[in-house]
PDB file of C-alpha atoms in Angstrom:
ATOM      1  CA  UNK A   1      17.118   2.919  97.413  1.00  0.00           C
ATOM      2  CA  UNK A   2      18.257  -0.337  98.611  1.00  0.00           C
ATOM      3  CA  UNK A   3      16.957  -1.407 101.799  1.00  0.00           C
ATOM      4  CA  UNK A   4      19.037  -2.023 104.824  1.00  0.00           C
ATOM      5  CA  UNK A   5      19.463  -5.351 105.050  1.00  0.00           C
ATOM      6  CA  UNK A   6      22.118  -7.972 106.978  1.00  0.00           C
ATOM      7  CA  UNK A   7      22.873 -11.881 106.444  1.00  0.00           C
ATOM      8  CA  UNK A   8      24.122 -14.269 109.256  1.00  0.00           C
ATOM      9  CA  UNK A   9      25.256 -17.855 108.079  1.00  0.00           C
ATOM     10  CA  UNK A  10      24.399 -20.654 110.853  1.00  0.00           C
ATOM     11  CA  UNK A  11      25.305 -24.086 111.198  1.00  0.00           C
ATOM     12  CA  UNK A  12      22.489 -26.283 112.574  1.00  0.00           C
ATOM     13  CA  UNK A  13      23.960 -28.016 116.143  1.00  0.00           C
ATOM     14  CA  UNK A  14      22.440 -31.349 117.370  1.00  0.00           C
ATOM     15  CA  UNK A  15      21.139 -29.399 120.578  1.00  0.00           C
ATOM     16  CA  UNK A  16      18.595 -27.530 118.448  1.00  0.00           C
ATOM     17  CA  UNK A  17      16.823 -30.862 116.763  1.00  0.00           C
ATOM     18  CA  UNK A  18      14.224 -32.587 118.321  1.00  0.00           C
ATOM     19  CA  UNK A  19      13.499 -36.600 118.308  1.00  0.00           C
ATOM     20  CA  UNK A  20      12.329 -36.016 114.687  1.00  0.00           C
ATOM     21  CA  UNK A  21      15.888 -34.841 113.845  1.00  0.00           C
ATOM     22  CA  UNK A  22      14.084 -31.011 112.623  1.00  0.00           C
ATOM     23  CA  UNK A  23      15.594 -27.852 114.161  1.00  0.00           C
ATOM     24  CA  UNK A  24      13.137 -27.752 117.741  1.00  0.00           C
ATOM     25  CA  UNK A  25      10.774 -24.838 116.438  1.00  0.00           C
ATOM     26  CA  UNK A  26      12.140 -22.513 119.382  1.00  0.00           C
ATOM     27  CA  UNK A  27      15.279 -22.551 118.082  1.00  0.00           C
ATOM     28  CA  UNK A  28      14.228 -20.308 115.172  1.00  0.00           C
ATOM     29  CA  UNK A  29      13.320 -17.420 117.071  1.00  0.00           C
ATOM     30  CA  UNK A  30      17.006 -17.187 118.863  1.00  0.00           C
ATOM     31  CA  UNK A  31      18.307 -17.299 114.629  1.00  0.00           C
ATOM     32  CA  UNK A  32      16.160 -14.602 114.524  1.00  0.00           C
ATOM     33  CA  UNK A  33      17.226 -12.790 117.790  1.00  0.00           C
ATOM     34  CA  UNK A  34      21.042 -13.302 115.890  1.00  0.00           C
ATOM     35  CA  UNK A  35      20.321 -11.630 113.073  1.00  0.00           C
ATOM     36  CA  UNK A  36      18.644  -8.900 114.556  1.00  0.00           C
ATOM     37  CA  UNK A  37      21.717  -8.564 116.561  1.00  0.00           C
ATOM     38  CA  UNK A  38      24.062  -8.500 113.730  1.00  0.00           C
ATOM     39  CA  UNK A  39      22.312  -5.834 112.103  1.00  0.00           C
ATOM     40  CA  UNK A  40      22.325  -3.547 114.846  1.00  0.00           C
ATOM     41  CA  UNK A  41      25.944  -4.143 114.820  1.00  0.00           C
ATOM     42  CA  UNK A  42      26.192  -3.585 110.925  1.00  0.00           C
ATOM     43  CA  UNK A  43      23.816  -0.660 111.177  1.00  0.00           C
ATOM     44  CA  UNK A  44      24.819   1.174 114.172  1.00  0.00           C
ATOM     45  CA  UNK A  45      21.602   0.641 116.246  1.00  0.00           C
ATOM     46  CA  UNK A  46      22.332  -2.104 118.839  1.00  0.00           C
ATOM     47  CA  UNK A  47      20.627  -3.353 121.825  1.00  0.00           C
ATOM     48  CA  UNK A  48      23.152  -1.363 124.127  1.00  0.00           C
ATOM     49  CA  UNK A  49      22.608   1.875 121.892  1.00  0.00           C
ATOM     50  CA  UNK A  50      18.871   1.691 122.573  1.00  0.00           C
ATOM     51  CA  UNK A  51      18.997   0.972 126.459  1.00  0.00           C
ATOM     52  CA  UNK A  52      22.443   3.926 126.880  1.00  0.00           C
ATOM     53  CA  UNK A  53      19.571   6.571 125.063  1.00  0.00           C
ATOM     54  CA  UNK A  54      17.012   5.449 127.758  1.00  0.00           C
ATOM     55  CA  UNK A  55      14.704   2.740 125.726  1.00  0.00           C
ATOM     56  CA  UNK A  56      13.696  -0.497 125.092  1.00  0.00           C
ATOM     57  CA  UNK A  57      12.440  -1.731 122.445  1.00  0.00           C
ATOM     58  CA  UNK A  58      10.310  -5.359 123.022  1.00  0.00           C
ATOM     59  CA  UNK A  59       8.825  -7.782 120.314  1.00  0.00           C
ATOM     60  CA  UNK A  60       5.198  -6.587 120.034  1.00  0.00           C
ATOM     61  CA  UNK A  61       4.181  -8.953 117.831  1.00  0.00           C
ATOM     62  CA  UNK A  62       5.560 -11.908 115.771  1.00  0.00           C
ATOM     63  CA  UNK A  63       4.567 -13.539 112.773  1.00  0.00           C
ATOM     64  CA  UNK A  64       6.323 -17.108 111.913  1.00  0.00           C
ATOM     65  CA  UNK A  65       5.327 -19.630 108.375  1.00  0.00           C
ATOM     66  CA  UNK A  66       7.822 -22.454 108.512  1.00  0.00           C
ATOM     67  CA  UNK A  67       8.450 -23.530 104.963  1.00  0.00           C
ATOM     68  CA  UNK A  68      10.570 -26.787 105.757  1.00  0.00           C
ATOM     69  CA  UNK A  69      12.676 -28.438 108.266  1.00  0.00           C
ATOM     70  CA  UNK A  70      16.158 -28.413 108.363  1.00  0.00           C
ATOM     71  CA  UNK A  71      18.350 -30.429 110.484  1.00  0.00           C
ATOM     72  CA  UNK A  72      21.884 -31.142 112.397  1.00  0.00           C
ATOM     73  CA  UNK A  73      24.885 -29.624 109.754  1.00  0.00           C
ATOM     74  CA  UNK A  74      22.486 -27.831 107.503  1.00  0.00           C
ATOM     75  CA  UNK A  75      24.232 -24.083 106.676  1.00  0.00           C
ATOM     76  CA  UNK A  76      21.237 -21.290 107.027  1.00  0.00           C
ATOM     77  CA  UNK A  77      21.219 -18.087 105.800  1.00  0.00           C
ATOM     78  CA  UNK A  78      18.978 -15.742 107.989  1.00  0.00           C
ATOM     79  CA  UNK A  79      18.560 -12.477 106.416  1.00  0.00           C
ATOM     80  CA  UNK A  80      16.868  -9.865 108.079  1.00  0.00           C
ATOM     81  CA  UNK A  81      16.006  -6.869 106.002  1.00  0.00           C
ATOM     82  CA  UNK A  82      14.590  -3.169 107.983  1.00  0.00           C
ATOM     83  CA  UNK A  83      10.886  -2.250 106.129  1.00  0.00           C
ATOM     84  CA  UNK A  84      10.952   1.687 106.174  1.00  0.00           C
ATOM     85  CA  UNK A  85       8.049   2.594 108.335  1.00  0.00           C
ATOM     86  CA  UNK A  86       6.632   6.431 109.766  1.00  0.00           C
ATOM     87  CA  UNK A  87       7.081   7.032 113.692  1.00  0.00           C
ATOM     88  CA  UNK A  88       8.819   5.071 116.466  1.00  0.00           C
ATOM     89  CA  UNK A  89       8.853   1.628 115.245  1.00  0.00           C
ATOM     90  CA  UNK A  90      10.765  -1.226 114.132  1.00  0.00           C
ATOM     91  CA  UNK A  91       9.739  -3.668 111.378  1.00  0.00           C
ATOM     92  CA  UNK A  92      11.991  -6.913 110.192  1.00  0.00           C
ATOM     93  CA  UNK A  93      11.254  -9.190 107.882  1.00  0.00           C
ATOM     94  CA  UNK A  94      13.191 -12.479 107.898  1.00  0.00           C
ATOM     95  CA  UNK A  95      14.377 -15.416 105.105  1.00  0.00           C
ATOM     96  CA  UNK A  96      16.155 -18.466 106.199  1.00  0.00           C
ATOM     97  CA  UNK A  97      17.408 -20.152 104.010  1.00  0.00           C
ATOM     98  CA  UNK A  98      19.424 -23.510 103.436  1.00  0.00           C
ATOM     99  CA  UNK A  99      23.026 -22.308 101.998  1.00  0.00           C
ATOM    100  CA  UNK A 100      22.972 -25.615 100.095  1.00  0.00           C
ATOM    101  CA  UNK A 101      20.372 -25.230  97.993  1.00  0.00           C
ATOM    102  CA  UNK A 102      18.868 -21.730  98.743  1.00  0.00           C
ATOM    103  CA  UNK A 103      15.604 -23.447  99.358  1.00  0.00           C
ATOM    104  CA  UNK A 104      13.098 -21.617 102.231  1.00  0.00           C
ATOM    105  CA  UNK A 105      13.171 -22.974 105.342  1.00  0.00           C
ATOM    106  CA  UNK A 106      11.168 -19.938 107.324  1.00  0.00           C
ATOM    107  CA  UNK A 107      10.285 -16.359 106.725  1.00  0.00           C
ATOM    108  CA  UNK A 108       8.755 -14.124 109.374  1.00  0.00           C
ATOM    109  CA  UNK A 109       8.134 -10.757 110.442  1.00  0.00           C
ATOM    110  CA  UNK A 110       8.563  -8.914 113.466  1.00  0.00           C
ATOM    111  CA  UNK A 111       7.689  -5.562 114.718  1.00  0.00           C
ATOM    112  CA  UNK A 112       9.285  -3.925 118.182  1.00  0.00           C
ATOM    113  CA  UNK A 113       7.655  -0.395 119.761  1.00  0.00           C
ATOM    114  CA  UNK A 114       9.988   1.417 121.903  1.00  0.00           C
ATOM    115  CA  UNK A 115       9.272   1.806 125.766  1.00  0.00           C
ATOM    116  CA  UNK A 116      11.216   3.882 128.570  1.00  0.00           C
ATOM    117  CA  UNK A 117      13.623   1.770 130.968  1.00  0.00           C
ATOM    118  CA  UNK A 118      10.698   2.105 133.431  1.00  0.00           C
ATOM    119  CA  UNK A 119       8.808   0.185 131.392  1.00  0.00           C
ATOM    120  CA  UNK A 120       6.514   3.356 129.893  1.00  0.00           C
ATOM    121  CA  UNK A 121       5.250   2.838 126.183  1.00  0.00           C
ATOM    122  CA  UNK A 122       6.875   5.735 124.002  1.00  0.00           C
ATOM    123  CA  UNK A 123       3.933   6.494 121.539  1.00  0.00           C
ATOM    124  CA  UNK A 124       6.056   8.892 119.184  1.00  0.00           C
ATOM    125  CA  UNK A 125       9.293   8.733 117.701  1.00  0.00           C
ATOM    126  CA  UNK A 126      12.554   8.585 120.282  1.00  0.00           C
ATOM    127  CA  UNK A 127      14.864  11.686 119.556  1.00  0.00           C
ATOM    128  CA  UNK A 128      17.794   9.242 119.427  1.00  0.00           C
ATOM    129  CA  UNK A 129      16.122   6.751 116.433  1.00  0.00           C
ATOM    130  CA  UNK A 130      14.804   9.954 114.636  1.00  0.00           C
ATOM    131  CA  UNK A 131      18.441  10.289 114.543  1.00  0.00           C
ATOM    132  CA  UNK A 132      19.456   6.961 113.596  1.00  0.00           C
ATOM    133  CA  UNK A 133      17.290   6.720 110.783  1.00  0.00           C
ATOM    134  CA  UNK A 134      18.170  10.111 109.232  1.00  0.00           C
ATOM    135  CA  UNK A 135      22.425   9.007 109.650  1.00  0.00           C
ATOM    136  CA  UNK A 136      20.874   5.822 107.329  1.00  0.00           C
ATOM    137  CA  UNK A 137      20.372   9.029 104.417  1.00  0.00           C
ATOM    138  CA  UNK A 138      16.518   8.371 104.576  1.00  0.00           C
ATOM    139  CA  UNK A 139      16.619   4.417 103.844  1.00  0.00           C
ATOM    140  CA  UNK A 140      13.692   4.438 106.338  1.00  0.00           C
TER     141      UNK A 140
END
């Protein structure tokens, strides 16, 4: 089975460089934040989706190896691909890219728990992404 899995293309603006003339490393995490976005949109499983069925679901924990810089102009790929995981979870793993050359810039992972809109940890599976992930035909 192929793995669900979304590309964004950004252009490097001067406002995300630093005196060194590298992307600031901050600015990775909102690429990141974009392409999680855009496959919630692809995928049917955005933000609002996950707040209107009563959740949350935070960044537990974040794992980041930059490979190289880029800098102002430079095209990036960010892929984001979904790892299949058990229970009430949600795992990315990232590759940006430079469009130019395809070289690696970055690859991270990140993982997100759902919690309650009162801000109560959800230790099993939501009904709602139980349902999500069987409309994906078992990709997950």
């Amino acid at each position: 089975m192929e793995p669900l899995r979304e590309t964004i293309r950004i252009r490097v603006r001067f406002s995300e460089v630093d005196a060194l003339r590298m992307v600031w490393h901050g600015c990775y995490m909102q690429y990141l934040e974009d392409a999680r976005e855009a496959f919630g949109r692809r995928y049917g499983l955005t933000y609002l989706h996950i707040f209107n069925s009563g959740y949350v679901a935070p960044i537990a924990d974040m794992h980041v190896q930059y490979r190289q810089p880029a800098t102002i102009d430079d095209l990036l790929l960010v892929e984001i691909t979904c790892r299949p995981t058990p229970g009430g979870k949600l795992i990315f793993d990232y590759r940006i890219t430079k469009e130019s050359d395809a070289s690696l810039v970055l690859t991270a992972t990140t993982i997100q728990l759902f919690m309650t809109r009162e801000g109560v940890f959800e230790p099993s599976s939501p009904e709602f992404f139980d349902e999500w992930k069987k409309s994906m035909n078992d990709e997950l």
